[in-house]
Coordinates of C-alpha atoms and ligand atoms in Angstrom, one line a residue:
X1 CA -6.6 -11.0 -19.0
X2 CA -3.4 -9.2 -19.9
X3 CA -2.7 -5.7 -18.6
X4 CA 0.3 -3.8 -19.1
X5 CA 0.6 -2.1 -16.1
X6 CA 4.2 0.0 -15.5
X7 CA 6.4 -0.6 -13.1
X8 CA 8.3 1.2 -10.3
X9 CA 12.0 1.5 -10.1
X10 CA 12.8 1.1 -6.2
X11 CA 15.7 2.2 -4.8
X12 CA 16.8 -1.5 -4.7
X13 CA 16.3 -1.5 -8.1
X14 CA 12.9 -4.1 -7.8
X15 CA 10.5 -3.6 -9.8
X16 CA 7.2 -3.0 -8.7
X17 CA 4.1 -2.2 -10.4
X18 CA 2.4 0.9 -10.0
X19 CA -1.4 -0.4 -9.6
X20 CA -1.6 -3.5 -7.2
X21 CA -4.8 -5.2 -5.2
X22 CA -5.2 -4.7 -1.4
X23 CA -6.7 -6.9 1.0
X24 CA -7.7 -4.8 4.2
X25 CA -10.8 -5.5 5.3
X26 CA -11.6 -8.8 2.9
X27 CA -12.5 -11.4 5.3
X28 CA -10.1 -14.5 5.1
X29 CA -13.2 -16.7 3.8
X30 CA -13.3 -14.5 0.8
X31 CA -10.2 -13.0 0.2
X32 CA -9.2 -16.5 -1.8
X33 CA -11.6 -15.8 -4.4
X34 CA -11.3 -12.1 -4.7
X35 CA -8.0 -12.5 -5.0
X36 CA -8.7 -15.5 -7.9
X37 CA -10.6 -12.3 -9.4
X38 CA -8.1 -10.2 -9.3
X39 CA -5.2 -11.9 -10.6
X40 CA -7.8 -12.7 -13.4
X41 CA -8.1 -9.1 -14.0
X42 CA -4.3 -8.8 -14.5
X43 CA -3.4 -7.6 -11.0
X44 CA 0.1 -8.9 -10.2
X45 CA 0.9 -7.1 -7.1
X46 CA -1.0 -7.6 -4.2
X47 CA -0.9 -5.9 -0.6
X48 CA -2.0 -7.9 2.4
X49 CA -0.6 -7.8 6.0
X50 CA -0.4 -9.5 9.1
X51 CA -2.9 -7.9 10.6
X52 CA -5.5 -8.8 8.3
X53 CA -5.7 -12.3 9.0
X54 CA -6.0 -13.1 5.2
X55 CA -2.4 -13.8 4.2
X56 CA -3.3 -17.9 4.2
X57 CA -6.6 -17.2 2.1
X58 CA -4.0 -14.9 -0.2
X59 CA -1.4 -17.7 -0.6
X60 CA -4.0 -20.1 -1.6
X61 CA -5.1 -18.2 -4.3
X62 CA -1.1 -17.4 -5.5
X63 CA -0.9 -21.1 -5.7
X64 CA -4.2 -22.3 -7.3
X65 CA -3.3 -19.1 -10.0
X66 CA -0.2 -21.3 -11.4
X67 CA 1.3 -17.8 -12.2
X68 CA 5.0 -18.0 -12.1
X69 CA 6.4 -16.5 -8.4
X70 CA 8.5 -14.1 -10.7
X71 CA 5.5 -12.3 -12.3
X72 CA 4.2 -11.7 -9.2
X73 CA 5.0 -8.6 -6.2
X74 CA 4.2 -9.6 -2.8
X75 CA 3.8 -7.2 0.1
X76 CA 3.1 -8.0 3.9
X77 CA 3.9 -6.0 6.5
X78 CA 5.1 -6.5 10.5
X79 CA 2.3 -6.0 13.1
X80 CA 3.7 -3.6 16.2
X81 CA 3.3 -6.4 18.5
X82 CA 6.1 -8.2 16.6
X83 CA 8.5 -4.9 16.2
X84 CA 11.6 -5.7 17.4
X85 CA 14.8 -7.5 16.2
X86 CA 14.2 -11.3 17.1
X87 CA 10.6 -10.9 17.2
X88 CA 10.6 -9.5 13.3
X89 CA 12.5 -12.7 12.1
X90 CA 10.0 -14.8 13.5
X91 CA 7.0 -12.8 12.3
X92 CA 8.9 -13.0 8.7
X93 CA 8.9 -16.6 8.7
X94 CA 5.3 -17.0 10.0
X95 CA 4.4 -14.9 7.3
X96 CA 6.2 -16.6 4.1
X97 CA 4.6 -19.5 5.5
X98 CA 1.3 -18.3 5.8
X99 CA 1.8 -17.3 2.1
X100 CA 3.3 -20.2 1.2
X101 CA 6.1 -18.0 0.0
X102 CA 10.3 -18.8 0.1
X103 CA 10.5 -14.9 -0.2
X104 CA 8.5 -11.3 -0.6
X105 CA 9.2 -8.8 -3.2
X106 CA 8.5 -6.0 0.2
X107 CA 8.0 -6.0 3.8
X108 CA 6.7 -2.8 4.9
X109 CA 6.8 -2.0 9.0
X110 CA 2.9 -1.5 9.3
X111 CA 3.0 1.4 12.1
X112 CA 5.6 3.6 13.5
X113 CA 5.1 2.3 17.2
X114 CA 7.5 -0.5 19.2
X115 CA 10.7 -1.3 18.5
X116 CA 11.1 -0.9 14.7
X117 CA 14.5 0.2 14.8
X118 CA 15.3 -3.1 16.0
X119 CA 12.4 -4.5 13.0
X120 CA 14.5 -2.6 10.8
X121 CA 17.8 -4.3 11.6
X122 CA 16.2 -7.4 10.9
X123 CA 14.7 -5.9 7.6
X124 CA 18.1 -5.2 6.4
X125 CA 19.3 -8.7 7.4
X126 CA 16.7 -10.3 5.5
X127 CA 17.6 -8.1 2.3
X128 CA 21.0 -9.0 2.5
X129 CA 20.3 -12.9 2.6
X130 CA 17.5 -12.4 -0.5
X131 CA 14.7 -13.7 0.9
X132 CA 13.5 -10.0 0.8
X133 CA 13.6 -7.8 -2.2
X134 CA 12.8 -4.9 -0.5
X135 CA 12.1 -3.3 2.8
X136 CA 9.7 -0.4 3.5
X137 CA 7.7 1.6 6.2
X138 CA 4.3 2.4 6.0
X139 CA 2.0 5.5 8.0
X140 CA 5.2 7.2 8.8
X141 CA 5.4 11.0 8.8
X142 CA 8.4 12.5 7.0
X143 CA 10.3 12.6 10.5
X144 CA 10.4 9.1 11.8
X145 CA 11.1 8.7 7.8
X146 CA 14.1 11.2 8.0
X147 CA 15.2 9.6 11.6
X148 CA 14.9 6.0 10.4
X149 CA 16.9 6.3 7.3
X150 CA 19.9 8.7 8.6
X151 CA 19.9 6.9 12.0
X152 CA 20.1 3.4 10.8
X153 CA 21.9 4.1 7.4
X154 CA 19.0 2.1 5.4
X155 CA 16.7 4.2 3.6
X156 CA 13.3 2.5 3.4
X157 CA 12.1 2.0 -0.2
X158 CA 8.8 2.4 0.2
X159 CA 6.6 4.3 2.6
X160 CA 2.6 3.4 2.3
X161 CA 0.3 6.2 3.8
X162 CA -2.8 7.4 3.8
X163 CA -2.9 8.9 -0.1
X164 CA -6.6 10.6 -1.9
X165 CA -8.0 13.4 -3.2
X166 CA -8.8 15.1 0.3
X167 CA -5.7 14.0 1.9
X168 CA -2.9 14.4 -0.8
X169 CA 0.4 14.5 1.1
X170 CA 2.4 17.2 -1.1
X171 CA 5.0 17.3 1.7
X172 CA 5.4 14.2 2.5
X173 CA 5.9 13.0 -0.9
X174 CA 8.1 15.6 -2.0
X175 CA 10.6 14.4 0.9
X176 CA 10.3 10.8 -0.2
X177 CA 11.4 12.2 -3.5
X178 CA 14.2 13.9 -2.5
X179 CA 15.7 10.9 -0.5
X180 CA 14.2 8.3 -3.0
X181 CA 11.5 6.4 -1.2
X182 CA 8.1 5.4 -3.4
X183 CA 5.3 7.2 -2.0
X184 CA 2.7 4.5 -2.2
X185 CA -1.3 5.5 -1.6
X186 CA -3.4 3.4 1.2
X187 CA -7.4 4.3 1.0
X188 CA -6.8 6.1 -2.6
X189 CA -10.7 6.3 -2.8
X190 CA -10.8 7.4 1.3
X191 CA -12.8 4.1 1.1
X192 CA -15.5 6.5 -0.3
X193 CA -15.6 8.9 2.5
X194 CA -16.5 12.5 2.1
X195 CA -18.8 11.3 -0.9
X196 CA -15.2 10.8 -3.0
X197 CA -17.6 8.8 -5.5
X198 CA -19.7 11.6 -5.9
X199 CA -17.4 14.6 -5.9
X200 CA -18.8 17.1 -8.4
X201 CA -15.3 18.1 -9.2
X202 CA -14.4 14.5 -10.1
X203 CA -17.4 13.0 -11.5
X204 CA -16.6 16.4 -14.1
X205 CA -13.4 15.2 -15.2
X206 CA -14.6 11.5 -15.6
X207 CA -17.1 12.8 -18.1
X208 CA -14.2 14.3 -20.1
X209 CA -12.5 10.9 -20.5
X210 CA -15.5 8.6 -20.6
X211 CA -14.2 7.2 -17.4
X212 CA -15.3 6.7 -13.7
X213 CA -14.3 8.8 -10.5
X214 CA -12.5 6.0 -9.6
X215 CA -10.5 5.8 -13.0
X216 CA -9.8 9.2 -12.5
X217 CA -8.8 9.3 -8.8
X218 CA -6.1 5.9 -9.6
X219 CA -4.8 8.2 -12.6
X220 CA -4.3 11.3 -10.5
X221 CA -1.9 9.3 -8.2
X222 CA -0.5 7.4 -10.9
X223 CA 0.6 10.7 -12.5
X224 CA 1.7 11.8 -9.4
X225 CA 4.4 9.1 -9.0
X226 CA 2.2 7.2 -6.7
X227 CA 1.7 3.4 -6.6
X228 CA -1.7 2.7 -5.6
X229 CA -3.6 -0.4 -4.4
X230 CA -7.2 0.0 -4.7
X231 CA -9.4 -2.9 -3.0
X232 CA -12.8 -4.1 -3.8
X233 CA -14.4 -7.7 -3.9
X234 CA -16.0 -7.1 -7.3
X235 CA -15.0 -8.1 -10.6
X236 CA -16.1 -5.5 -12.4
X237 CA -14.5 -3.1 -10.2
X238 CA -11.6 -4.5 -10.3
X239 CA -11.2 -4.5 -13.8
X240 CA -12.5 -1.3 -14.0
X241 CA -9.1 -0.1 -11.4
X242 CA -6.9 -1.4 -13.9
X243 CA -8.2 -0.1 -16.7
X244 CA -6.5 3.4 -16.1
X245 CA -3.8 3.3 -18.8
X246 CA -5.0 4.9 -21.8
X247 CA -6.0 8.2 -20.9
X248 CA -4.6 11.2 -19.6
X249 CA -5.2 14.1 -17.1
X250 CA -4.6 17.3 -18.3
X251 CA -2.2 19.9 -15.8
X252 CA -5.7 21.8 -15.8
X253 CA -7.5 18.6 -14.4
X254 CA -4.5 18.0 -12.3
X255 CA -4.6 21.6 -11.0
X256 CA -8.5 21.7 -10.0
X257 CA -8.6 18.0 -8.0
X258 CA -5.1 19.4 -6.0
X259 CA -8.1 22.2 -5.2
X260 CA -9.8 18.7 -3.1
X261 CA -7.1 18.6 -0.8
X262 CA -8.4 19.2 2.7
X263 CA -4.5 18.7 4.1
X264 CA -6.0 16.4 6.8
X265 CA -6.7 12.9 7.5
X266 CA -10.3 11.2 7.1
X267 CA -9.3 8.3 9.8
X268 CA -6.6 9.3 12.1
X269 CA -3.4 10.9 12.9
X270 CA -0.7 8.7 13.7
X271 CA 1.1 11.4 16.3
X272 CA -2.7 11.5 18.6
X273 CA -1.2 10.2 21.5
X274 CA -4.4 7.9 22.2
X275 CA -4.1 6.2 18.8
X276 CA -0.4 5.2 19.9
X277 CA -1.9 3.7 22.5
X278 CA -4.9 2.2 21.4
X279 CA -3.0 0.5 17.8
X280 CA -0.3 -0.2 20.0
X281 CA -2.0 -2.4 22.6
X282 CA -3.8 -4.4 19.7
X283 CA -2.4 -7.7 19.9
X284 CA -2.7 -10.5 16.7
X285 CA -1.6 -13.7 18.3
X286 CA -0.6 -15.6 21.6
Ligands
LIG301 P1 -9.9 2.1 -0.8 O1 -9.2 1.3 -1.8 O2 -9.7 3.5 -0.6 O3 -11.5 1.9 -0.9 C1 -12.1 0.6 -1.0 C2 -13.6 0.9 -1.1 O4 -13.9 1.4 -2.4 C3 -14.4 -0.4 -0.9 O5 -15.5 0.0 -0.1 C4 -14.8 -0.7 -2.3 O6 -16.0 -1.4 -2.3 C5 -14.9 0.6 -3.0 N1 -14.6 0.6 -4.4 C6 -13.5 0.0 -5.0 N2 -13.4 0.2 -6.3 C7 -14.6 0.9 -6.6 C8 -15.1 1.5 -7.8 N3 -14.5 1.3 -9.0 N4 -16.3 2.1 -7.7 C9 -16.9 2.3 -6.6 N5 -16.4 1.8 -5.4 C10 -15.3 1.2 -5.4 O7 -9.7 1.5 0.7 P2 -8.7 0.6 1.5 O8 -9.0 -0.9 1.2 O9 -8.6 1.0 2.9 O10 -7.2 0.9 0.9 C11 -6.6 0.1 -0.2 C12 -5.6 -0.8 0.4 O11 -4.6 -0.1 1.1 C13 -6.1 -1.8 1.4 O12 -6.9 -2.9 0.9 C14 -4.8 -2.3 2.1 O13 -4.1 -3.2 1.3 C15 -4.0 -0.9 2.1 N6 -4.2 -0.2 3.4 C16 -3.1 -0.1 4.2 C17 -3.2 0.6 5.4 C18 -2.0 0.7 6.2 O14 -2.1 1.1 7.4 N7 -0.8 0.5 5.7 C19 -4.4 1.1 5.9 C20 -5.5 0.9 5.0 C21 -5.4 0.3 3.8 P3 -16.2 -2.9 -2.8 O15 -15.2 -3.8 -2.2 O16 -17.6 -3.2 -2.4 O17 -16.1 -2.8 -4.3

């Protein structure tokens, strides 16, 4: 199936397109198909990382799709273990080569713990010698942002956080605007949490536009500059996800689910001292 879906302008000047397919939580024995369902849907972007122990299962499908490598927008990102600046390289490499990959449209740093200012070096290294398009952050707050791109000099093109209708990041996103960073949503749907499939409010505006919360929710962030990568292992649903292009949400729509916003996280805060040290210890390999 052929979907027009718009693209992104980072600050590299990559492309990306706004509306990809994550692979959190997908276990690697059936990531390979969902992502076969997916790229049959007309996804071309898709977001795995290290840490999910799928990117194999991923590049598998990327291979059996025969869809040419430039059509397509890769993102992994670095697990903390592997922050640092010799440690990154090698984690980079294991990576492509999990994917089956000779380069990634974006590597994101997956959590602000560790040694990512020496990650970052190596990030900027691997942009400069074109095996990465792009080089990003994700689940930063806007002042390890700030800090990382005055104090290294290389602004981040992307930053991936936690992004929905009960969480909606005003802030943060208007100071990745300012400096030019993408504001990309993780958990757009909260993963259904706080009954997000069910919100009155939401299901309302769906009605409006013959379309689902879940249409709606993807078109709020799409609206709002944001480049969203909603996961599910279900056909339907998938194509459903992508199939958010021909409608519109009025400033009044807008206006009433920015009313959702609860201004705090429904997992966790990345400054809680204990998750720092709890993610932090979480090791992926030997
Ligand atoms: P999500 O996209 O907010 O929600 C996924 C859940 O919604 C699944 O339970 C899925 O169920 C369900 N769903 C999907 N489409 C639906 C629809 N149309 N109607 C009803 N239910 C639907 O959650 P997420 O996977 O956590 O976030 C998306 C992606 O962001 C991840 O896959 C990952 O790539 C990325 N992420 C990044 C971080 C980070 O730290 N950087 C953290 C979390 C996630 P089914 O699968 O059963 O359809």
């Amino acid at each position: 199936m052929s979907v027009e879906v718009p693209q992104a302008i980072l600050n590299t000047g990559t492309q990306m397109p706004v509306l990809g397919f994550g692979v959190f939580q997908i276990p690697p024995e059936e990531t390979e198909q969902a992502v076969t369902a997916a790229l049959a849907a007309g996804y071309r972007h898709i977001d795995t990382a290290a840490a999910y122990d799928n990117e194999e299962a991923v590049g598998r499908a990327l291979a059996a799709s025969g869809i040419a490598r430039e059509e397509l927008f890769i993102t992994t990102k670095l697990w903390i273990q592997d922050a640092g600046e010799e440690s990154a390289a090698r984690a980079f490499d294991a990576s492509l080569q999990r994917l089956g990959l000779d380069h990634l449209d974006l590597y994101l740093i997956h959590q602000p713990y560790g040694d990512y200012y020496g990650a970052w070096r190596t990030m900027r290294r691997l942009v400069e010698d074109g095996v990465l398009k792009a080089a990003g952050v994700s689940n930063f707050h806007a002042d390890r942002l700030v800090d990382l791109a005055e104090r290294s000099g290389f602004v981040p093109a992307v930053n991936q956080i936690e992004t929905h209708p009960y969480y909606q990041r005003q802030g943060a996103h208007d100071v990745m605007v300012e400096r030019g960073i993408q504001h990309e949503a993780w958990g757009g749907f909260a993963e259904g949490r706080n009954g997000l499939f069910t919100d009155p409010a939401l299901t309302a505006i769906g009605a409006a536009h013959e379309k689902s919360v879940a249409q709606v929710v993807l078109r709020w962030l799409f609206q709002r500059d944001i480049v969203s990568i909603p996961k599910s292992t279900k056909p339907e649903r998938m194509a459903e996800n992508i199939d958010i292009f021909d409608f519109a949400l009025t400033d009044a729509e807008m206006d009433r689910i920015t009313g959702l916003d609860t201004g705090s996280s429904l997992f966790f805060d990345h400054r809680d001292p204990a998750m720092a040290s709890r993610l932090g210890g979480v090791r992926i390999h030997d």
